[in-house]
XYZ file of C-alpha atoms in Angstrom:
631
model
C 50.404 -18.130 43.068
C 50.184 -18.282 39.544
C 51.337 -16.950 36.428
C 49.133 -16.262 33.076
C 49.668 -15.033 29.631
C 47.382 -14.887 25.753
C 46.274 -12.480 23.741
C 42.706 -10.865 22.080
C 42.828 -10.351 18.315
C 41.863 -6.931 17.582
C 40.083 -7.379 14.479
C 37.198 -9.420 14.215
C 37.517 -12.738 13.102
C 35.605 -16.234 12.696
C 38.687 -18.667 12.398
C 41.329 -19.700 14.607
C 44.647 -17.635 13.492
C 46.261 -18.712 16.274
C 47.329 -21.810 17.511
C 47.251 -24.332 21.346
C 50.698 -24.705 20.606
C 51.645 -20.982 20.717
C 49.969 -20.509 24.292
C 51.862 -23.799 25.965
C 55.069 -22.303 24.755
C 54.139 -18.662 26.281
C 53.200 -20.700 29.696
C 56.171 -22.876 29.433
C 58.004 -19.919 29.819
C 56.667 -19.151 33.234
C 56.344 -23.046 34.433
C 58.510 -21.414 37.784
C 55.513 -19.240 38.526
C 53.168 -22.108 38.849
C 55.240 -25.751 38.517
C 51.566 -27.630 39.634
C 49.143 -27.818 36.286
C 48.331 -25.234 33.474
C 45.060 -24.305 32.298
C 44.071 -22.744 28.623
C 41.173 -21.471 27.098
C 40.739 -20.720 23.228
C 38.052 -19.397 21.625
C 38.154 -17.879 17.578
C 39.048 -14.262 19.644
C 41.224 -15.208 22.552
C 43.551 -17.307 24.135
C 44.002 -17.790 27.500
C 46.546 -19.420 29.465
C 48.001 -19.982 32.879
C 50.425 -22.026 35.117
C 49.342 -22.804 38.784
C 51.459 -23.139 42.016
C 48.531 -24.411 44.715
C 48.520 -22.629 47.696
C 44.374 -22.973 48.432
C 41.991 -25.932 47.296
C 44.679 -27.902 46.016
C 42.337 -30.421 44.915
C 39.542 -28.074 42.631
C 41.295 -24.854 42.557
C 42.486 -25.141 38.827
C 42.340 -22.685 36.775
C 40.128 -21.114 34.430
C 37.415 -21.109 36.676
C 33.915 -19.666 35.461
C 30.621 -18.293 35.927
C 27.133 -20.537 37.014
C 26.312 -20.217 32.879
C 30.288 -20.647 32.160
C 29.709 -16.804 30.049
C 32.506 -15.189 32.070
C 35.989 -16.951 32.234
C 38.560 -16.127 34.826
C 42.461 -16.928 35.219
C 44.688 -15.151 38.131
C 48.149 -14.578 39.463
C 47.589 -14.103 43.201
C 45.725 -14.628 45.727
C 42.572 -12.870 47.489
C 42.722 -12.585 51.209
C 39.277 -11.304 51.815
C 37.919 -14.362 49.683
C 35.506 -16.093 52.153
C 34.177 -13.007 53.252
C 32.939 -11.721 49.739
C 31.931 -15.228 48.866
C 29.774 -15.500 51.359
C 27.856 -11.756 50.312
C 27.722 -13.556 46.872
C 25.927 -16.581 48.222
C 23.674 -14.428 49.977
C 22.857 -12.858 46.510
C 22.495 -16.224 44.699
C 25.224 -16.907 43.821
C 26.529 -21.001 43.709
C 30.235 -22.016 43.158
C 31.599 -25.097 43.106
C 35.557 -24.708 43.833
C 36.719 -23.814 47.334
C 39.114 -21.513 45.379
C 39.588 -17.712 46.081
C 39.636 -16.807 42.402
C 36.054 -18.152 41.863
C 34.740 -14.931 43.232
C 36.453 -13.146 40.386
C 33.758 -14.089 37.836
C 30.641 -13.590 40.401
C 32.095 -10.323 41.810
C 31.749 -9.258 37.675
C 28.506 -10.477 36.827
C 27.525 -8.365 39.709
C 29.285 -5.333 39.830
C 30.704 -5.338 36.178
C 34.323 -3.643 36.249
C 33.971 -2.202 39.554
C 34.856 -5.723 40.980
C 38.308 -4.728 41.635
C 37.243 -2.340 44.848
C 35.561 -5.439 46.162
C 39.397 -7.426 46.482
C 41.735 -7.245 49.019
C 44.892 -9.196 47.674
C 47.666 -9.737 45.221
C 46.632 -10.242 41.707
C 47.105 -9.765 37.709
C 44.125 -10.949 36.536
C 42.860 -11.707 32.823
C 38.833 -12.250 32.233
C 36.824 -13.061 29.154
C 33.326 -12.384 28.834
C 32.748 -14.446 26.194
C 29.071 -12.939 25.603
C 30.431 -9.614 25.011
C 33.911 -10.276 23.450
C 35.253 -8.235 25.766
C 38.982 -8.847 27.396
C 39.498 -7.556 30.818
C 42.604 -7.326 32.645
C 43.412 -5.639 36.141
C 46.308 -5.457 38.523
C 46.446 -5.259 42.405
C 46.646 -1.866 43.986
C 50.107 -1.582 44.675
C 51.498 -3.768 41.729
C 52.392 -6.749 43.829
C 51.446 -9.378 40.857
C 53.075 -8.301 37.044
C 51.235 -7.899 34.162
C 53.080 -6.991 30.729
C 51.632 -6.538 27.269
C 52.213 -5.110 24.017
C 50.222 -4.686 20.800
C 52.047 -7.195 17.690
C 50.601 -8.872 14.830
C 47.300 -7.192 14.977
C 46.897 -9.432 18.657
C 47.016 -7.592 22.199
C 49.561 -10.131 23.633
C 50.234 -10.408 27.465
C 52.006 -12.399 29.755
C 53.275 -12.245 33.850
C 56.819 -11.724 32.470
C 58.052 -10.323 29.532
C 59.684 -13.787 28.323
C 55.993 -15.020 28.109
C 55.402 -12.676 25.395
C 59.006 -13.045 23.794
C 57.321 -16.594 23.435
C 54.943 -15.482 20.720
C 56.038 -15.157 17.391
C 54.983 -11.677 16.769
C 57.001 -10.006 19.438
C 60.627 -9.408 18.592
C 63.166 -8.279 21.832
C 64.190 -4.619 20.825
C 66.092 -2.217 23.205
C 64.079 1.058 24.050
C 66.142 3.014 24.097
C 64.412 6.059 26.732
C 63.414 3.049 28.770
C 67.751 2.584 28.959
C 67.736 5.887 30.508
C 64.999 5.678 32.802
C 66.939 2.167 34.010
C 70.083 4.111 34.474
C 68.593 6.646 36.978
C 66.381 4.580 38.399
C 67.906 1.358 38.766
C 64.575 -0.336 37.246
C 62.539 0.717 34.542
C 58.911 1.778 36.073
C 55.577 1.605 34.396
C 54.330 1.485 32.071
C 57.320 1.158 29.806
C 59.375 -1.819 29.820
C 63.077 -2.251 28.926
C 60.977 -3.736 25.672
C 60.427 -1.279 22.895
C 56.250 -2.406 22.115
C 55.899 -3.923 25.298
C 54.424 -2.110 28.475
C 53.371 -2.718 31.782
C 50.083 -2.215 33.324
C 50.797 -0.457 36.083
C 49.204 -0.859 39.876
C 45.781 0.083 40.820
C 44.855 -0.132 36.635
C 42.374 -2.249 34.918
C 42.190 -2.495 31.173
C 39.289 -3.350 28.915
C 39.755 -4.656 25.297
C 36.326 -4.105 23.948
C 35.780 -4.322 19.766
C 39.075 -3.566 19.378
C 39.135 -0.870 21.455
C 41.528 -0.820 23.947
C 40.902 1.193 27.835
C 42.657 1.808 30.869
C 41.823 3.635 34.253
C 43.350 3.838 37.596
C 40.813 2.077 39.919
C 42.162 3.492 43.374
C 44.494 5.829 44.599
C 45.605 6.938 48.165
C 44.300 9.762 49.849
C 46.295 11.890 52.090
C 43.896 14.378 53.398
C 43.295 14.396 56.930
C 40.100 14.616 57.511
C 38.090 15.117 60.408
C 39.884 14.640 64.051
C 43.187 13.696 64.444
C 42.910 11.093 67.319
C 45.818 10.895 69.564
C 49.343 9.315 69.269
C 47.942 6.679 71.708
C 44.834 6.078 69.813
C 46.468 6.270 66.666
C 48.957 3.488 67.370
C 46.506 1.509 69.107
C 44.306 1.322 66.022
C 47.642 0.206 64.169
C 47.950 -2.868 66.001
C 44.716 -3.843 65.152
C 44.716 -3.601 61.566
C 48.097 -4.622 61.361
C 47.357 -7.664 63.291
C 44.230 -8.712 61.210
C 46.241 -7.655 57.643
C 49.213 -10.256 59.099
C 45.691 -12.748 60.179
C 44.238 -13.042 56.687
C 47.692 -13.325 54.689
C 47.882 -16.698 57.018
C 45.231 -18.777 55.050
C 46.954 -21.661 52.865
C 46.752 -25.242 52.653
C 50.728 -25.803 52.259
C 53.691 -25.142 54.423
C 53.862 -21.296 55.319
C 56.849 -19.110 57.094
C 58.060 -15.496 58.126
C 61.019 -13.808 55.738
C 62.845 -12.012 59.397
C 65.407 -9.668 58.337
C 65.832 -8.668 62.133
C 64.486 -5.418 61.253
C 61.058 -3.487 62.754
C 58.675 -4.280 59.736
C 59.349 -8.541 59.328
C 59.371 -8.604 62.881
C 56.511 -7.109 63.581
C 54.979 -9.407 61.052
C 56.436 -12.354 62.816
C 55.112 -11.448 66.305
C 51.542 -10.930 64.803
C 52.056 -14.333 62.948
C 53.034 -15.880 66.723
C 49.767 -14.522 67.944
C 47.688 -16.110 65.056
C 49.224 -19.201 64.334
C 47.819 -23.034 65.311
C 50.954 -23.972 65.096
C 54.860 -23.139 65.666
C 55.620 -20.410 63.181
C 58.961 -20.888 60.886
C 61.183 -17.791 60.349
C 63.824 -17.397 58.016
C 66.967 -15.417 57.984
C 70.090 -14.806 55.844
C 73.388 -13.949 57.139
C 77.050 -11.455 55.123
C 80.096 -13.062 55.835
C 80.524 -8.671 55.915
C 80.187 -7.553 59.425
C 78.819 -4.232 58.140
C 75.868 -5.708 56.061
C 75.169 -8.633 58.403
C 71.659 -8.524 60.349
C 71.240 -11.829 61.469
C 71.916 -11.696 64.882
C 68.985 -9.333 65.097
C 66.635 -11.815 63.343
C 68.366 -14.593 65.893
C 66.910 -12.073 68.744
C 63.831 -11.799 67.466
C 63.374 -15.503 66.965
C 64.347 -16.444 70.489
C 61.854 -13.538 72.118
C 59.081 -15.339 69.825
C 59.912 -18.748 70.511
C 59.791 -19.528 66.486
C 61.459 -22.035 64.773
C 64.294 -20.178 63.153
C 66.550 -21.318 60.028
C 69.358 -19.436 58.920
C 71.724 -19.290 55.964
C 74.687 -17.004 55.062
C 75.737 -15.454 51.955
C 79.186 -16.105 51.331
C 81.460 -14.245 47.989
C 81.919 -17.641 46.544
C 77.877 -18.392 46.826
C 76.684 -14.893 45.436
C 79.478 -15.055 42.357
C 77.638 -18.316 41.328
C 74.188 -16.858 41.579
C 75.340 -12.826 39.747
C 76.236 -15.117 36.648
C 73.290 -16.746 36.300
C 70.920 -13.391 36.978
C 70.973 -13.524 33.144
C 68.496 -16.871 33.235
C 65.859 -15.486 34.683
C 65.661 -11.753 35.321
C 64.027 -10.848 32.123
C 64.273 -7.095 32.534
C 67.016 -5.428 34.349
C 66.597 -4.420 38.336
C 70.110 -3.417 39.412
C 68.627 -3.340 43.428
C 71.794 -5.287 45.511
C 69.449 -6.646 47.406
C 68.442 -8.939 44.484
C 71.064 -11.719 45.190
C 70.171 -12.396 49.017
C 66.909 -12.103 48.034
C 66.869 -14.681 45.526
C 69.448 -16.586 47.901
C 66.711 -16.318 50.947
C 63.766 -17.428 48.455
C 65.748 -20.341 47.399
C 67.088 -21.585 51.089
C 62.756 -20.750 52.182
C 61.007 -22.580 49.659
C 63.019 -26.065 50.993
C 60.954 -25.845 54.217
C 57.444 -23.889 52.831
C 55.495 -22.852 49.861
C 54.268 -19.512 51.184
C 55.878 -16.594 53.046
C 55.239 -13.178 54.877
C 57.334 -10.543 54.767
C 57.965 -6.724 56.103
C 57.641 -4.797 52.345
C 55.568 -1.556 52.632
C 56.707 -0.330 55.842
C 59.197 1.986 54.879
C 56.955 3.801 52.181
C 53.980 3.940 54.096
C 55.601 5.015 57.653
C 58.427 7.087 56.188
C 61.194 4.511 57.465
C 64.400 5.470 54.980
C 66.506 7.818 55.989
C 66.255 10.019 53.014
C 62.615 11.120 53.957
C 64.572 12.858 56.967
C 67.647 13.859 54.337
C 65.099 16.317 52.496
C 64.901 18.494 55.834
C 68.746 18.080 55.995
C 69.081 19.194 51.925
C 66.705 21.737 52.656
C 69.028 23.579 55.347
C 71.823 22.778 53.216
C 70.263 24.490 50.275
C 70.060 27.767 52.545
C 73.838 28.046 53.028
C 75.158 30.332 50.205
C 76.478 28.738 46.690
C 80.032 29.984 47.261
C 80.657 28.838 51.099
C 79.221 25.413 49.046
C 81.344 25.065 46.111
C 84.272 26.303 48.225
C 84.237 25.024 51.554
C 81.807 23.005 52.229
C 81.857 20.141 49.076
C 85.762 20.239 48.623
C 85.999 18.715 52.103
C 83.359 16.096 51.093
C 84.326 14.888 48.225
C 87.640 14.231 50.300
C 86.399 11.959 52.162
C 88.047 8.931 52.429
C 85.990 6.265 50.417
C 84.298 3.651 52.255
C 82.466 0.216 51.121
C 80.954 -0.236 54.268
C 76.632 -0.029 53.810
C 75.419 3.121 53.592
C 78.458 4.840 54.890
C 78.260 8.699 56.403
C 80.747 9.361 53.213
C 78.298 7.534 50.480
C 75.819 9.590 51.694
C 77.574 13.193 52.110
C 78.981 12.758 48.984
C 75.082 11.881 47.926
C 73.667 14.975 49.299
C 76.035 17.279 47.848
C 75.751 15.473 44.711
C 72.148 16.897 44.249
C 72.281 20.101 46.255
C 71.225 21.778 43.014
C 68.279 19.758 42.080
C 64.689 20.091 42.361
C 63.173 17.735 44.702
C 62.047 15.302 42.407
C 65.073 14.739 40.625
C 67.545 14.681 44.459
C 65.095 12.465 45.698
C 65.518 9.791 42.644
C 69.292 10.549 42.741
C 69.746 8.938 46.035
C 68.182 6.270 45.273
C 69.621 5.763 41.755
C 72.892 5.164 40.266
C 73.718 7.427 37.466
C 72.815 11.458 37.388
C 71.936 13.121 34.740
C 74.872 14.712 34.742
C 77.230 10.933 34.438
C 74.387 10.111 31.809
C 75.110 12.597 29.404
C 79.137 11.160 30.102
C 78.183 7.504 29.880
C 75.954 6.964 27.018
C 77.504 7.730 23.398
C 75.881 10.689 21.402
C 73.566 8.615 19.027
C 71.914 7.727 22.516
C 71.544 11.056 23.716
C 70.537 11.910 20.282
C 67.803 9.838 20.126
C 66.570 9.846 23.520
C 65.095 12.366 25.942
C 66.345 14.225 28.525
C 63.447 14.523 31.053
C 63.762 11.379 33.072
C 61.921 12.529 35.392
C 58.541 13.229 33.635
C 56.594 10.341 34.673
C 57.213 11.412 38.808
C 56.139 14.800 38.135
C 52.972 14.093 35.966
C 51.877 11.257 38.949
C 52.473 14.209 41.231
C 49.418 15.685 39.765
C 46.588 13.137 41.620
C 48.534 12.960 44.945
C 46.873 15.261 47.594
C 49.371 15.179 49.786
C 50.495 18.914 50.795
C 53.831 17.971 52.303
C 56.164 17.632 50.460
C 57.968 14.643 52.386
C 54.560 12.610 51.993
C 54.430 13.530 48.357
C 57.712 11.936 48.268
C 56.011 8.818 50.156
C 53.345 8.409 47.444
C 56.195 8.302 44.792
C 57.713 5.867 46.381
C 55.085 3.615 46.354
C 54.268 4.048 42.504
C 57.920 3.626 42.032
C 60.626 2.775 43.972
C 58.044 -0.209 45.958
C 55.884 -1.068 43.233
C 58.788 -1.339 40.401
C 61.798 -2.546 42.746
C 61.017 -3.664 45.555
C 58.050 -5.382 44.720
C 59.572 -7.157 41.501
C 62.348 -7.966 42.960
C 60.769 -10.022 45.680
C 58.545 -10.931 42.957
C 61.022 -12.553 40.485
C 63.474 -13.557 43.188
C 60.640 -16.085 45.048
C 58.882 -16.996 41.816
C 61.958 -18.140 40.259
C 61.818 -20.970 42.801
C 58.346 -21.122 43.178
C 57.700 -19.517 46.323
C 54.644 -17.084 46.804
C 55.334 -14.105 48.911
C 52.513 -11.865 51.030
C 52.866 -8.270 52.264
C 50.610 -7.544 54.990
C 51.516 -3.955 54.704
C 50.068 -3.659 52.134
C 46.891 -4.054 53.169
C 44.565 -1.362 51.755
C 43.172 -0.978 54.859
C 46.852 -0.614 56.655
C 47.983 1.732 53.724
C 45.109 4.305 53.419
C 45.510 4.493 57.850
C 49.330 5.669 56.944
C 48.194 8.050 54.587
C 45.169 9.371 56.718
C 47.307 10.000 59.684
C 50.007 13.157 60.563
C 53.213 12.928 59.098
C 54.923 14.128 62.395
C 53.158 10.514 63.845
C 55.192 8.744 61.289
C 58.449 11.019 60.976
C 59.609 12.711 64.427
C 62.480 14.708 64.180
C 64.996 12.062 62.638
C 62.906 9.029 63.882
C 61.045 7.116 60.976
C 57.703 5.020 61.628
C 57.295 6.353 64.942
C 53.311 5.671 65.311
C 54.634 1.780 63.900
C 56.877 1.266 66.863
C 54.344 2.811 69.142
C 52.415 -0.008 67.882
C 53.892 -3.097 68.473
C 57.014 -1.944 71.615
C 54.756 -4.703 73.303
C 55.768 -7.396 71.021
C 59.480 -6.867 69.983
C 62.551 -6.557 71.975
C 63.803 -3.372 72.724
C 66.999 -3.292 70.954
C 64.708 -4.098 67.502
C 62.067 -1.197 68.316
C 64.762 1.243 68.776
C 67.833 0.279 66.627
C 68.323 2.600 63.313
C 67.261 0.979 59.632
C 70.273 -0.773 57.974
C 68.610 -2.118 54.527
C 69.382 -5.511 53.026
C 72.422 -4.812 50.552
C 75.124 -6.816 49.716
C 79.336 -5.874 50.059
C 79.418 -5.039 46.029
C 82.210 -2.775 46.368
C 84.626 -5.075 47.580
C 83.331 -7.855 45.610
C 84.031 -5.769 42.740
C 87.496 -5.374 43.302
C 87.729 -9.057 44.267
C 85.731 -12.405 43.161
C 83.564 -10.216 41.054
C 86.167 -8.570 39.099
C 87.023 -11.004 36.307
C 83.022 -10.527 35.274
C 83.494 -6.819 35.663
C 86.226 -6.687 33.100
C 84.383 -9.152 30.795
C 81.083 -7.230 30.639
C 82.247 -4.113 30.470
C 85.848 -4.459 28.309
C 86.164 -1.767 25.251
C 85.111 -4.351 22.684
C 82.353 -5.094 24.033
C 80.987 -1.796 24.646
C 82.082 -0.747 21.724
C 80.410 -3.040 19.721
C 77.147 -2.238 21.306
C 77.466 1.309 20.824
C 75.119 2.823 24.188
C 77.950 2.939 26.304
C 81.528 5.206 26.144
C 84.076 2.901 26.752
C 86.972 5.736 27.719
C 83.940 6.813 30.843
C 83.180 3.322 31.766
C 87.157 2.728 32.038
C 88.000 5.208 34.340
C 84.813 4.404 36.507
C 86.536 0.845 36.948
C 89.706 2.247 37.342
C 88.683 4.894 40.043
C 87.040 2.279 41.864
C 89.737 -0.659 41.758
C 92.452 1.968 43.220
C 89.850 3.651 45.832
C 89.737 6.902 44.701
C 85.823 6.373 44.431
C 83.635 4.075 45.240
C 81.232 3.620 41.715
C 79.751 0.078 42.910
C 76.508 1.114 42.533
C 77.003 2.808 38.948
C 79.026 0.047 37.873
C 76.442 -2.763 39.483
C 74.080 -1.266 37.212
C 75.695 -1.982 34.355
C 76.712 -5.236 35.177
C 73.604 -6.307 35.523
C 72.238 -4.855 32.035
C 75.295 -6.626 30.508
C 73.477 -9.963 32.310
C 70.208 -9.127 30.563
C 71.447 -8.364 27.585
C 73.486 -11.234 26.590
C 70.789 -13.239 27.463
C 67.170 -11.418 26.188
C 68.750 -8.842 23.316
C 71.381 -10.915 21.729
C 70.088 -13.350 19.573
């Protein structure tokens, strides 16, 4: 795991306008993403850089590695899972290398297949390559955006980087608010490709590879699902039985590494599935890891304790406590260089940190929600669209009056946060309800919160980029359509980075065996009703593996890994609360209405709602902010 950053001047030129000293600072910046050597590469067009964590061929796997004739120069962020395999093609077709490294294939797979080398990879990876006959940049990013990749145009110099504060490390780029990317943040609770919370600086986003070729810049999409069903739908039985296998060999290849490696077990289906195909595979005892809540309601460790003791692992366990979390929420700010307001990012970070004191590498469950329709509100859309049939006035007069008396609770994912969610968006198109569940401010509280020279500038369709991506899914359902945004969205730009920043921030590499291509296009390929039935998310999954896993795991309902903000906003938390978000301040930045932020606060500390997740949201911006915009 790895993290790299340069640029490509876009005008021709025959002296060196940029400097060695430039590129260390820009991979100084991201010395947590690889804390083991750095590697550059400077030529009168380009500069490459990169910082290495070793995870294979610790000895000769630096970084850049090359072609035979050294014409084609390679760094990567990631790792390639299928690497021996395709190495061993390339032999067969001449091919000599001279690393035991899995990015060495990266410059063979090119000279023979040109930019089509991306369908031959199955792995994690942001990758930059210079063909230095040519002149000719090329970057490219895994197919579900597992590995970052950010880069804006400044200074006449396509500039990129892993994380944005590689490229604030360049003295062309300038931190500016965008100001629709606010927005976007607001509903979404991250901002998803390919803008960034940057104004000039974008993301390539998953499944892309860009070319930088005499100036001229290109991007495509290299691979997309399919959900067309094709041909004969094998049985349930079948179905499932083919799951295990790929499953099992995904979880097999994601075990390769020549330093310490464990299991993240949240005690949940998807990590401990993982874990029992990890027990199956390993030459050795497997390591699982755990973190406990101090908050009954939140707490899932006695599930991953279970699971440990059926698999006869070697389990370590922490727990979060209020005191612990305070210390890490203030110091977000350090190194979460765009805003993610996901509550999951402390114990996250927490886990990564308590992991990487045993290991350097480890597997977890992301992907299985998204690709076997585990959350709950894949099931809510059937719910929402009854709801939707009952007439308008037995809604607004009976029906929502009663909910929005409920009385509020701060337990997770309470039957009153989510009532009061449903009704919420019983009026808007699917798109837009979906996104509201998951997000924290409507559009409705948006036009509230943010002051009119925001709204004046900014536009109103937040949902624009959902609905265009809509338009190469094939999916006819609309639940699966909802799938496929999910995993251009809510996976790829939340859960993904979080894990992402969380474990690189310490230097831990992270691999998601659902994610497999092979594992993903199988989802897509099969019935929906095999992975929803009735109420029951990733059926055909549990089909799969009831062999492997307790009973009370296969069968026990999805709980999520959140944190008790509510309460910790009325308690340890609140001091910050009032700090970041006082009049004064807000009113000196001039996005945010202080009178509608007040009475949020004020609604919440005295129980009359609960707006933890709204007011998390800002919190965390305020964390960002003080740290990447104010100068």
């Amino acid at each position: 795991m790895c993290g790299i950053a340069g640029w490509i001047n876009l005008k021709q030129s025959n002296s060196k306008d940029h400097t060695e000293a430039i590129l260390h600072s820009m991979c100084d910046t991201i010395t947590h993403r690889g804390p083991d050597s750095e590697g550059v590469w400077i030529d009168e067009t380009v500069a490459l850089g990169m910082r290495r964590l070793s995870i294979i061929d610790l000895r000769t796997g630096d970084q850049p590695v090359y072609s035979e004739d050294r014409s084609i120069v390679v760094m990567m962020n990631g790792e390639l899972y299928n690497f021996r395999e395709v190495r061993a093609d390339l032999e067969k077709r001449g091919h000599k290398f001279v690393t035991k490294t899995d990015t060495e294939i990266v410059p063979h797979l090119y000279q023979e297949y040109g930019d089509d080398f991306v369908d031959h990879l199955n792995g994690m990876f942001a990758i930059s390559l210079w063909d230095t006959g040519r002149k000719r940049l090329v970057l490219a990013r895994d197919r579900f955006g597992e590995k970052p990749l950010y880069y804006g145009i400044f200074g006449g110099k396509l500039i990129y980087g892993s994380e944005p504060k590689a490229l604030l490390a360049h003295p062309e780029v300038s931190a500016e608010l965008d100001l629709d990317a606010l927005r976007q943040y607001l509903s979404f609770d991250y901002v998803p490709a390919p803008n960034s919370i940057y104004k000039g600086i974008n993301k390539l986003p998953a499944a892309h590879v860009m070319t930088v070729d005499g100036g001229e810049i290109n991007t495509r999409r290299y691979w997309n699902l399919t959900f067309q069903k094709n041909g004969h739908v094998p049985r349930i039985d079948k179905a499932a039985a083919d799951l295990h296998d790929l499953l099992s060999d995904a979880v097999r290849m994601r075990l390769v590494a020549d330093v310490p490696l464990g299991i993240l077990l949240s005690g949940g289906i998807d990590s401990s599935t993982v874990a029992a195909f990890a027990v199956q595979h390993a030459t050795e005892k497997v390591k699982t890891f755990s973190i406990g809540f101090e908050e009954d309601s939140f707490d899932e460790s006695k599930y991953a304790r279970a699971v440990a003791h059926h698999l006869g692992t070697e389990h370590y366990e922490a727990t979060l406590s209020v005191d612990a979390a305070s210390d890490l929420i203030s110091d977000i700010g350090n190194w979460l260089d765009e805003p993610l307001s996901d509550g999951s990012l402390i114990p996250t970070y927490m886990l990564a940190s308590f992991v990487r004191k045993h290991v350097t590498v480890a597997l977890g469950g992301d992907g299985g929600d998204e690709l076997f329709a585990g959350y709950p509100m894949y099931y809510a859309h059937k719910v929402a669209n009854l709801y939707s049939m009952v007439p308008s006035f037995l809604r607004s007069i009976l029906i929502e009056p009663v909910v929005n008396r409920l009385p509020v609770s701060t337990k997770n994912l309470s039957f009153e946060y989510k009532a009061k969610r449903l009704v919420r968006s019983s009026n808007y198109d699917i798109i837009s309800r979906h996104h509201s569940w998951f997000g924290s401010f409507s559009l409705d509280e948006q036009r509230r919160l943010l002051t009119n020279d925001v709204l004046s500038k900014t536009s109103g369709d937040i949902y624009v980029g959902p609905r265009t991506l809509l338009d190469i899914c094939d999916a006819a359902d609309e639940i699966e359509q909802m799938q496929y945004l999910d995993m251009n969205y809510y996976m790829a730009e939340d859960i993904l980075t979080k894990v992402d920043r969380s474990a690189m921030a310490v230097s831990l590499e992270t691999r998601a065996p659902f994610l497999d291509p092979r594992v993903a296009q199988f989802a897509a390929s099969i019935p929906l009703r095999y992975k929803l039935h009735g109420s029951n998310g990733k059926y055909i999954l549990k089909r799969a593996v009831i062999d492997l896993l307790p009973n009370e795991i296969i069968s026990r309902s999805k709980k999520g890994f959140g944190i008790p903000i509510a309460e910790w906003l009325k308690g340890r938390l609140n001091p910050m609360l009032h700090d970041l978000l006082s009049a004064e301040r807000l009113e000196r930045q001039g996005l945010f209405d202080p009178a509608f932020v007040r009475r949020m606060i004020a609604e919440h500390e005295h129980g009359v709602a609960s707006h933890h997740k709204q007011l998390w949201t800002l919190l965390v911006f305020q964390l960002w902010y003080d740290k990447f915009l104010v100068r």
